Coordinates of C-alpha atoms and ligand atoms in Angstrom, one line a residue:
X1 CA 22.9 -20.9 4.6
X2 CA 20.6 -21.5 6.9
X3 CA 17.6 -19.8 5.7
X4 CA 16.5 -19.2 9.4
X5 CA 19.4 -17.3 10.2
X6 CA 21.4 -17.5 13.4
X7 CA 19.8 -17.6 16.7
X8 CA 20.8 -14.8 18.7
X9 CA 24.3 -14.4 20.4
X10 CA 25.0 -17.6 23.1
X11 CA 23.2 -16.9 25.9
X12 CA 21.0 -14.1 25.0
X13 CA 17.2 -13.8 23.8
X14 CA 15.8 -13.3 20.4
X15 CA 13.7 -10.5 20.8
X16 CA 9.5 -11.2 19.7
X17 CA 9.8 -8.9 16.6
X18 CA 13.2 -10.1 15.6
X19 CA 11.8 -13.7 15.1
X20 CA 8.3 -12.8 13.9
X21 CA 10.1 -10.6 10.8
X22 CA 12.5 -13.8 10.4
X23 CA 9.6 -16.2 10.2
X24 CA 8.1 -13.7 7.8
X25 CA 10.7 -13.2 5.3
X26 CA 10.6 -17.4 5.1
X27 CA 6.8 -16.9 4.9
X28 CA 7.5 -14.7 1.9
X29 CA 9.7 -16.9 0.4
X30 CA 7.7 -19.4 0.4
X31 CA 4.1 -18.2 -0.8
X32 CA 1.7 -19.9 -1.6
X33 CA 0.3 -19.2 -5.0
X34 CA -2.1 -21.7 -6.2
X35 CA -5.3 -20.3 -6.3
X36 CA -9.4 -21.9 -6.6
X37 CA -12.0 -20.0 -7.6
X38 CA -15.1 -20.2 -5.3
X39 CA -18.5 -19.3 -4.6
X40 CA -18.9 -16.1 -2.4
X41 CA -20.4 -18.0 0.3
X42 CA -17.4 -20.3 0.6
X43 CA -14.7 -17.4 0.9
X44 CA -15.0 -16.3 4.7
X45 CA -11.6 -16.7 6.1
X46 CA -10.0 -17.0 2.9
X47 CA -7.1 -14.9 0.9
X48 CA -8.3 -12.9 -2.0
X49 CA -5.7 -13.7 -5.1
X50 CA -6.4 -10.8 -7.2
X51 CA -7.5 -7.3 -6.9
X52 CA -10.5 -7.0 -6.9
X53 CA -11.5 -4.0 -9.1
X54 CA -14.9 -2.4 -9.8
X55 CA -16.9 -2.9 -13.0
X56 CA -19.4 -0.8 -11.8
X57 CA -20.5 2.9 -10.4
X58 CA -22.1 2.3 -6.9
X59 CA -24.9 3.2 -7.1
X60 CA -25.4 3.1 -10.6
X61 CA -27.8 5.4 -11.1
X62 CA -28.8 8.5 -8.9
X63 CA -31.3 7.5 -5.8
X64 CA -33.3 8.7 -3.5
X65 CA -32.1 8.3 0.3
X66 CA -35.5 9.2 1.8
X67 CA -39.1 8.3 1.5
X68 CA -40.6 11.9 -0.2
X69 CA -41.0 14.2 -3.2
X70 CA -38.3 14.3 -6.0
X71 CA -38.7 18.1 -8.0
X72 CA -36.5 20.1 -9.9
X73 CA -35.9 23.1 -7.7
X74 CA -36.2 25.6 -10.4
X75 CA -40.0 24.3 -10.6
X76 CA -40.6 25.2 -7.1
X77 CA -42.4 28.8 -6.7
X78 CA -43.8 28.3 -4.0
X79 CA -46.8 26.8 -5.4
X80 CA -48.1 23.3 -4.7
X81 CA -46.8 20.8 -7.4
X82 CA -48.9 18.0 -9.1
X83 CA -47.5 14.4 -8.2
X84 CA -46.8 13.3 -12.1
X85 CA -45.6 9.6 -10.9
X86 CA -45.1 7.2 -8.2
X87 CA -41.2 5.9 -8.2
X88 CA -40.6 2.6 -5.8
X89 CA -37.4 1.2 -6.1
X90 CA -36.6 -1.2 -8.8
X91 CA -38.8 0.7 -10.9
X92 CA -37.4 2.1 -14.4
X93 CA -38.9 6.3 -13.9
X94 CA -40.0 8.3 -16.8
X95 CA -38.1 11.6 -17.3
X96 CA -39.9 14.0 -14.9
X97 CA -42.9 16.5 -16.4
X98 CA -41.5 20.0 -16.1
X99 CA -43.8 21.7 -13.5
X100 CA -44.3 18.6 -11.6
X101 CA -42.7 16.0 -8.6
X102 CA -42.7 12.8 -8.4
X103 CA -43.4 10.5 -5.1
X104 CA -40.5 8.7 -4.3
X105 CA -39.3 6.2 -2.2
X106 CA -35.4 5.2 -0.2
X107 CA -33.6 3.5 -3.4
X108 CA -35.9 4.4 -6.0
X109 CA -33.8 5.9 -9.2
X110 CA -34.2 9.4 -9.1
X111 CA -36.2 10.7 -12.3
X112 CA -34.0 12.4 -15.2
X113 CA -35.0 16.0 -15.0
X114 CA -35.1 16.4 -11.3
X115 CA -32.2 17.6 -9.2
X116 CA -33.9 17.4 -5.4
X117 CA -35.4 15.2 -3.0
X118 CA -37.7 16.5 0.2
X119 CA -38.4 14.2 3.0
X120 CA -42.0 13.4 3.2
X121 CA -41.8 15.2 6.6
X122 CA -41.4 18.3 4.9
X123 CA -44.3 17.9 2.5
X124 CA -47.7 18.7 2.8
X125 CA -50.6 17.0 0.5
X126 CA -53.0 19.3 -0.4
X127 CA -57.0 18.3 -0.8
X128 CA -56.8 18.4 -4.7
X129 CA -53.3 15.8 -4.0
X130 CA -50.9 18.6 -5.0
X131 CA -47.8 18.8 -2.6
X132 CA -46.9 21.9 -1.3
X133 CA -43.3 22.0 0.5
X134 CA -42.7 23.6 3.6
X135 CA -39.1 24.4 4.3
X136 CA -36.3 25.7 2.1
X137 CA -34.7 23.2 -0.1
X138 CA -31.2 22.9 -2.0
X139 CA -30.2 21.3 -5.4
X140 CA -28.9 17.7 -4.8
X141 CA -30.7 17.1 -1.3
X142 CA -31.1 13.6 -0.1
X143 CA -29.6 12.3 -3.8
X144 CA -27.0 10.2 -3.3
X145 CA -25.5 10.5 -6.8
X146 CA -24.0 8.4 -9.3
X147 CA -20.7 6.4 -8.1
X148 CA -20.4 7.5 -4.7
X149 CA -19.2 4.8 -3.3
X150 CA -17.3 3.2 -6.0
X151 CA -16.9 4.3 -10.0
X152 CA -15.6 1.9 -12.5
X153 CA -12.2 0.8 -12.1
X154 CA -11.5 1.7 -8.7
X155 CA -9.2 -0.7 -6.8
X156 CA -11.9 -2.1 -3.7
X157 CA -9.8 -4.8 -2.2
X158 CA -6.3 -5.4 -2.7
X159 CA -5.0 -9.0 -3.2
X160 CA -3.6 -10.7 -0.2
X161 CA -7.0 -8.9 1.8
X162 CA -8.3 -11.8 4.2
X163 CA -12.2 -12.1 3.8
X164 CA -14.7 -11.9 6.1
X165 CA -18.2 -10.6 6.2
X166 CA -18.0 -7.1 5.0
X167 CA -15.8 -8.1 2.1
X168 CA -18.2 -10.7 0.9
X169 CA -20.9 -7.8 1.2
X170 CA -19.1 -5.4 -0.7
X171 CA -18.0 -8.2 -3.2
X172 CA -21.9 -8.8 -3.9
X173 CA -22.5 -5.5 -3.9
X174 CA -20.0 -5.3 -6.9
X175 CA -22.0 -8.0 -8.9
X176 CA -19.3 -10.9 -7.8
X177 CA -20.6 -14.0 -7.1
X178 CA -17.4 -15.8 -7.4
X179 CA -13.8 -14.9 -6.4
X180 CA -10.3 -16.2 -6.9
X181 CA -8.6 -17.0 -3.2
X182 CA -5.4 -18.6 -2.6
X183 CA -5.5 -22.4 -2.1
X184 CA -5.4 -23.1 2.2
X185 CA -2.3 -24.0 3.3
X186 CA -2.2 -27.8 4.5
X187 CA -0.8 -27.9 8.5
X188 CA 0.1 -31.3 9.6
X189 CA -0.1 -30.9 13.5
X190 CA 1.7 -32.9 15.5
X191 CA 1.5 -33.6 19.5
X192 CA 4.7 -34.9 21.1
X193 CA 5.0 -36.6 24.2
X194 CA 5.0 -40.0 25.8
X195 CA 2.9 -38.5 28.6
X196 CA -0.1 -37.7 26.4
X197 CA -3.2 -39.5 25.2
X198 CA -6.3 -38.6 24.4
X199 CA -9.5 -37.5 26.0
X200 CA -12.3 -39.7 26.4
X201 CA -9.5 -42.5 27.6
X202 CA -8.6 -43.1 31.4
X203 CA -5.6 -41.4 32.8
X204 CA -2.8 -44.0 33.9
X205 CA -0.2 -42.6 35.9
X206 CA 2.0 -40.4 34.2
X207 CA 0.0 -39.2 32.0
X208 CA -1.5 -36.3 30.9
X209 CA -4.5 -35.4 28.2
X210 CA -3.6 -33.9 24.9
X211 CA -4.8 -30.4 25.0
X212 CA -3.0 -28.9 22.2
X213 CA -4.3 -30.9 19.5
X214 CA -7.3 -29.8 19.6
X215 CA -6.2 -26.6 20.6
X216 CA -4.7 -26.3 17.4
X217 CA -6.3 -27.7 15.2
X218 CA -9.6 -26.0 15.9
X219 CA -7.6 -22.4 15.7
X220 CA -6.0 -23.6 12.6
X221 CA -9.5 -24.5 10.8
X222 CA -10.7 -21.0 11.7
X223 CA -7.3 -19.0 10.4
X224 CA -9.1 -21.3 7.3
X225 CA -6.2 -24.0 6.9
X226 CA -6.6 -27.4 5.8
X227 CA -5.5 -29.8 8.9
X228 CA -3.9 -32.7 8.9
X229 CA -4.3 -34.2 12.5
X230 CA -1.3 -36.4 12.7
X231 CA -2.0 -37.3 16.0
X232 CA 0.3 -37.7 19.2
X233 CA 4.0 -38.9 18.5
X234 CA 6.3 -40.4 21.0
X235 CA 9.4 -39.4 22.4
X236 CA 11.0 -41.7 19.9
X237 CA 13.4 -41.1 17.0
X238 CA 12.4 -44.1 14.9
X239 CA 8.7 -43.3 15.1
X240 CA 9.4 -39.9 14.6
X241 CA 11.5 -40.3 11.5
X242 CA 9.0 -42.3 10.2
X243 CA 5.8 -40.5 11.2
X244 CA 7.6 -37.3 9.8
X245 CA 8.2 -39.3 6.7
X246 CA 4.6 -40.0 6.1
X247 CA 3.7 -36.5 6.1
X248 CA 3.2 -35.8 2.2
X249 CA 1.8 -33.0 0.6
X250 CA 2.1 -30.6 3.7
X251 CA 3.0 -27.0 3.8
X252 CA 3.8 -26.6 7.1
X253 CA 4.1 -29.3 10.2
X254 CA 3.5 -27.8 13.5
X255 CA 4.1 -29.4 16.5
X256 CA 3.8 -29.0 20.2
X257 CA 6.1 -30.4 22.9
X258 CA 10.0 -31.1 22.6
X259 CA 11.7 -28.4 22.0
X260 CA 12.9 -27.9 25.1
X261 CA 16.8 -28.9 24.3
X262 CA 15.6 -31.9 26.7
X263 CA 16.7 -35.5 26.0
X264 CA 13.6 -36.2 24.6
X265 CA 13.9 -33.9 21.8
X266 CA 13.5 -36.5 19.1
X267 CA 11.8 -34.0 16.3
X268 CA 14.9 -32.2 16.8
X269 CA 17.2 -34.8 15.9
X270 CA 15.1 -35.8 12.7
X271 CA 15.3 -32.7 11.5
X272 CA 19.1 -32.2 11.9
X273 CA 19.2 -35.6 10.1
X274 CA 16.8 -34.7 7.1
X275 CA 16.9 -31.2 6.6
X276 CA 17.9 -28.1 8.9
X277 CA 16.8 -26.6 12.5
X278 CA 17.4 -23.6 14.5
X279 CA 16.3 -23.5 18.3
X280 CA 15.2 -20.1 18.9
X281 CA 15.8 -19.2 22.3
X282 CA 12.7 -16.4 22.1
X283 CA 12.8 -13.3 24.9
X284 CA 9.1 -14.8 25.4
X285 CA 6.9 -15.7 28.7
X286 CA 5.6 -18.2 28.2
X287 CA 7.3 -19.3 25.3
X288 CA 11.0 -19.1 24.7
X289 CA 12.2 -22.4 23.2
X290 CA 10.8 -22.5 19.4
X291 CA 11.7 -24.4 16.6
X292 CA 12.2 -23.4 13.1
X293 CA 13.3 -25.8 10.5
X294 CA 12.5 -27.9 7.1
X295 CA 12.1 -31.7 7.0
X296 CA 13.0 -33.2 3.3
X297 CA 12.4 -29.3 2.0
X298 CA 8.5 -28.7 4.9
X299 CA 8.6 -26.1 7.3
X300 CA 8.4 -27.3 10.4
X301 CA 7.5 -24.6 13.2
X302 CA 7.7 -26.5 16.8
X303 CA 5.7 -24.7 19.5
X304 CA 7.2 -25.2 23.2
X305 CA 4.6 -28.2 24.9
X306 CA 3.1 -26.4 27.9
X307 CA -0.7 -25.4 26.7
X308 CA -0.3 -21.5 27.8
X309 CA 3.2 -21.4 25.8
X310 CA 1.5 -23.1 23.1
X311 CA -1.4 -20.7 22.5
X312 CA 0.9 -17.7 22.9
X313 CA 3.5 -18.1 20.5
X314 CA 0.5 -19.4 18.1
X315 CA -1.0 -16.5 18.3
X316 CA 2.0 -14.3 18.3
X317 CA 4.6 -16.0 15.5
X318 CA 2.7 -19.1 14.6
X319 CA -0.6 -16.9 13.1
X320 CA 0.9 -14.6 11.4
X321 CA 3.8 -16.9 9.3
X322 CA 0.6 -18.8 8.3
X323 CA -0.8 -15.7 7.2
X324 CA 1.6 -14.4 5.1
X325 CA 2.2 -17.8 3.6
X326 CA -0.8 -16.8 2.2
X327 CA -0.1 -13.6 1.0
X328 CA -1.7 -11.1 3.8
X329 CA 0.5 -7.7 4.1
X330 CA -1.1 -6.9 7.8
X331 CA -0.6 -9.9 9.7
X332 CA -0.5 -8.6 13.2
X333 CA -3.1 -8.3 15.6
X334 CA -4.7 -5.0 17.0
X335 CA -3.3 -3.8 19.9
X336 CA -5.0 -1.3 22.2
X337 CA -3.3 0.7 25.1
X338 CA -4.8 0.7 28.2
X339 CA -4.0 1.3 31.9
X340 CA -2.8 -1.8 34.4
X341 CA -4.9 -2.7 36.9
X342 CA -1.9 -4.4 38.5
X343 CA 1.5 -4.2 40.0
X344 CA 4.4 -5.6 38.5
X345 CA 7.1 -5.4 40.8
X346 CA 9.6 -7.6 39.3
X347 CA 11.2 -6.9 35.9
X348 CA 12.0 -10.0 33.5
X349 CA 14.2 -10.5 30.8
X350 CA 11.4 -12.0 28.4
X351 CA 8.5 -9.9 27.0
X352 CA 5.3 -11.2 29.4
X353 CA 2.2 -12.3 27.6
X354 CA 0.0 -12.6 30.4
X355 CA -3.3 -13.6 30.1
X356 CA -5.5 -10.9 31.4
X357 CA -9.1 -8.9 30.8
X358 CA -10.3 -5.3 30.9
X359 CA -12.3 -4.3 33.9
X360 CA -13.5 -0.3 33.9
X361 CA -10.6 0.1 31.1
X362 CA -8.0 -1.6 33.2
X363 CA -6.2 -4.5 32.5
X364 CA -6.7 -7.3 35.1
X365 CA -4.4 -10.7 35.2
X366 CA -5.2 -14.2 36.0
X367 CA -3.7 -15.3 39.5
X368 CA -2.0 -18.2 38.1
X369 CA 0.5 -16.9 34.8
X370 CA 1.6 -20.7 35.1
X371 CA 2.9 -21.4 31.7
X372 CA 1.0 -24.9 32.1
X373 CA -2.4 -23.3 32.8
X374 CA -4.8 -23.2 30.1
X375 CA -7.3 -21.8 32.3
X376 CA -6.1 -18.9 32.8
X377 CA -6.7 -18.0 29.0
X378 CA -10.5 -19.0 29.3
X379 CA -10.3 -16.9 32.1
X380 CA -9.1 -13.8 30.0
X381 CA -9.9 -12.1 26.7
X382 CA -6.5 -10.6 25.7
X383 CA -3.0 -10.7 26.5
X384 CA -1.2 -7.8 28.2
X385 CA 2.0 -7.0 26.9
X386 CA 4.6 -6.3 29.7
X387 CA 8.2 -5.4 28.0
X388 CA 11.4 -7.0 29.2
X389 CA 13.5 -5.4 32.3
X390 CA 10.1 -3.5 33.2
X391 CA 8.4 -2.9 36.2
X392 CA 5.0 -1.6 36.3
X393 CA 2.3 0.0 38.9
X394 CA -1.5 0.3 38.5
X395 CA -2.2 3.0 36.5
X396 CA 0.9 2.7 33.9
X397 CA 0.2 1.9 30.4
X398 CA 0.2 -1.6 28.8
X399 CA -0.7 -3.0 25.5
X400 CA -3.8 -5.2 25.1
X401 CA -3.7 -7.7 22.7
X402 CA -7.9 -9.0 22.6
X403 CA -7.9 -12.6 21.9
X404 CA -10.6 -11.9 19.4
X405 CA -7.9 -10.6 17.2
X406 CA -5.7 -13.4 17.1
X407 CA -8.4 -16.2 17.3
X408 CA -10.0 -15.8 13.5
Ligands
AMP1 P1 7.5 -30.6 26.3 O1 8.2 -29.0 25.5 O2 7.7 -31.5 25.6 O3 8.9 -30.7 27.5 O4 6.3 -30.4 27.2 C1 6.4 -29.1 28.2 C2 4.8 -29.2 28.6 O5 4.1 -29.2 28.5 C3 5.1 -30.7 30.0 O6 4.8 -30.9 31.0 C4 4.2 -31.7 28.9 O7 3.5 -32.6 29.5 C5 3.4 -30.4 28.5 N1 2.6 -30.8 27.2 C6 3.3 -31.2 26.4 N2 2.5 -31.5 25.1 C7 1.0 -31.1 25.3 C8 0.2 -31.1 25.1 N3 -0.4 -31.9 23.7 N4 -1.0 -31.6 25.7 C9 -0.8 -30.7 27.0 N5 0.2 -30.6 27.4 C10 1.4 -30.9 26.9
MG2 MG1 7.6 -33.7 26.0

């Protein structure tokens, strides 16, 4: 059976969420389980291979939340107390001598026998250096108890968590110098089209510069993938076949262009010959044609070539697929509901992802939403979702997907 399933009814378009669900199913079926052990500093953007379980209480001992004085509440009769020791962060204190207090600083261990810390602002040092407390105190105040944040054996981060600065900091707080992460997904990037040349060369007749290649390679790196830059593929079957065959040891072949059922769809022909291919017509704009298939067992995703289409289909479909291949559970971007700052008088049969910005809490859109216009996305800071068969007037509610949610 074709693992990609059947495309929607002929003539009908596949809703974005159906395409995403299918891609994620396929990603689950080819989950990468190989792992590597990395130092904590190197795990940024990678995916945790095992549950991170605490082997420590945090804090490991009760400590002071303030600069002040530690005392046993029962010793406080209203008479000033002698200061019997000074405890800085990093020191191991002696037990508190009964009837005295200890000078203590933020983060320092509370000495055994003390049950309260009073902040220095509420303490008066007498001429004889004894300390009088001016406010009512309660047991436990200003003490961060042992295990307040975490206790031994607690699940801190589940396997499948994407690691960033916060997770790195958390692992460090538990004393972890290394973590096991899923190995990088190896993605080969192919740009198809006879019209493409690389920037830096003079532009000949009929040619355009290849913008998708660097866009995707750079984006994939941000996602923690290993990028195999397979360059430009001419619109030619023999070369297509040969170049695909050269791509050894990759987890995904990601191509752009040549998927619009055009005559120059050589990628599609090569996939049909040596694997399988499903051409999806998605209810998405920009976007619509998207190829999913296999070439000699290697998954292939073919994105439409227009740069804004490449961007939108990568952000909404390929990115979640790649994260799921590494075992990430929540792969969809956070979206926020905002008011439309524009009218949308004509309903479309595809879900539109307009390149837009938030201004005073309302989404406004770039003046030219053509799928060839990458500049729209550079101007934008998010995608404004307009559902199928929907019209809008300014003030209506729309979903906004910040680009920052999908770019990393
Ligand atoms: P295609 O899907 O091959 O028919 O391409 C659709 C449109 O996207 C055409 O106008 C192509 O010239 C353009 N295009 C395809 N690939 C790229 C690319 N790598 N960089 C910039 N534009 C592209
Ligand atoms: Mg083309």
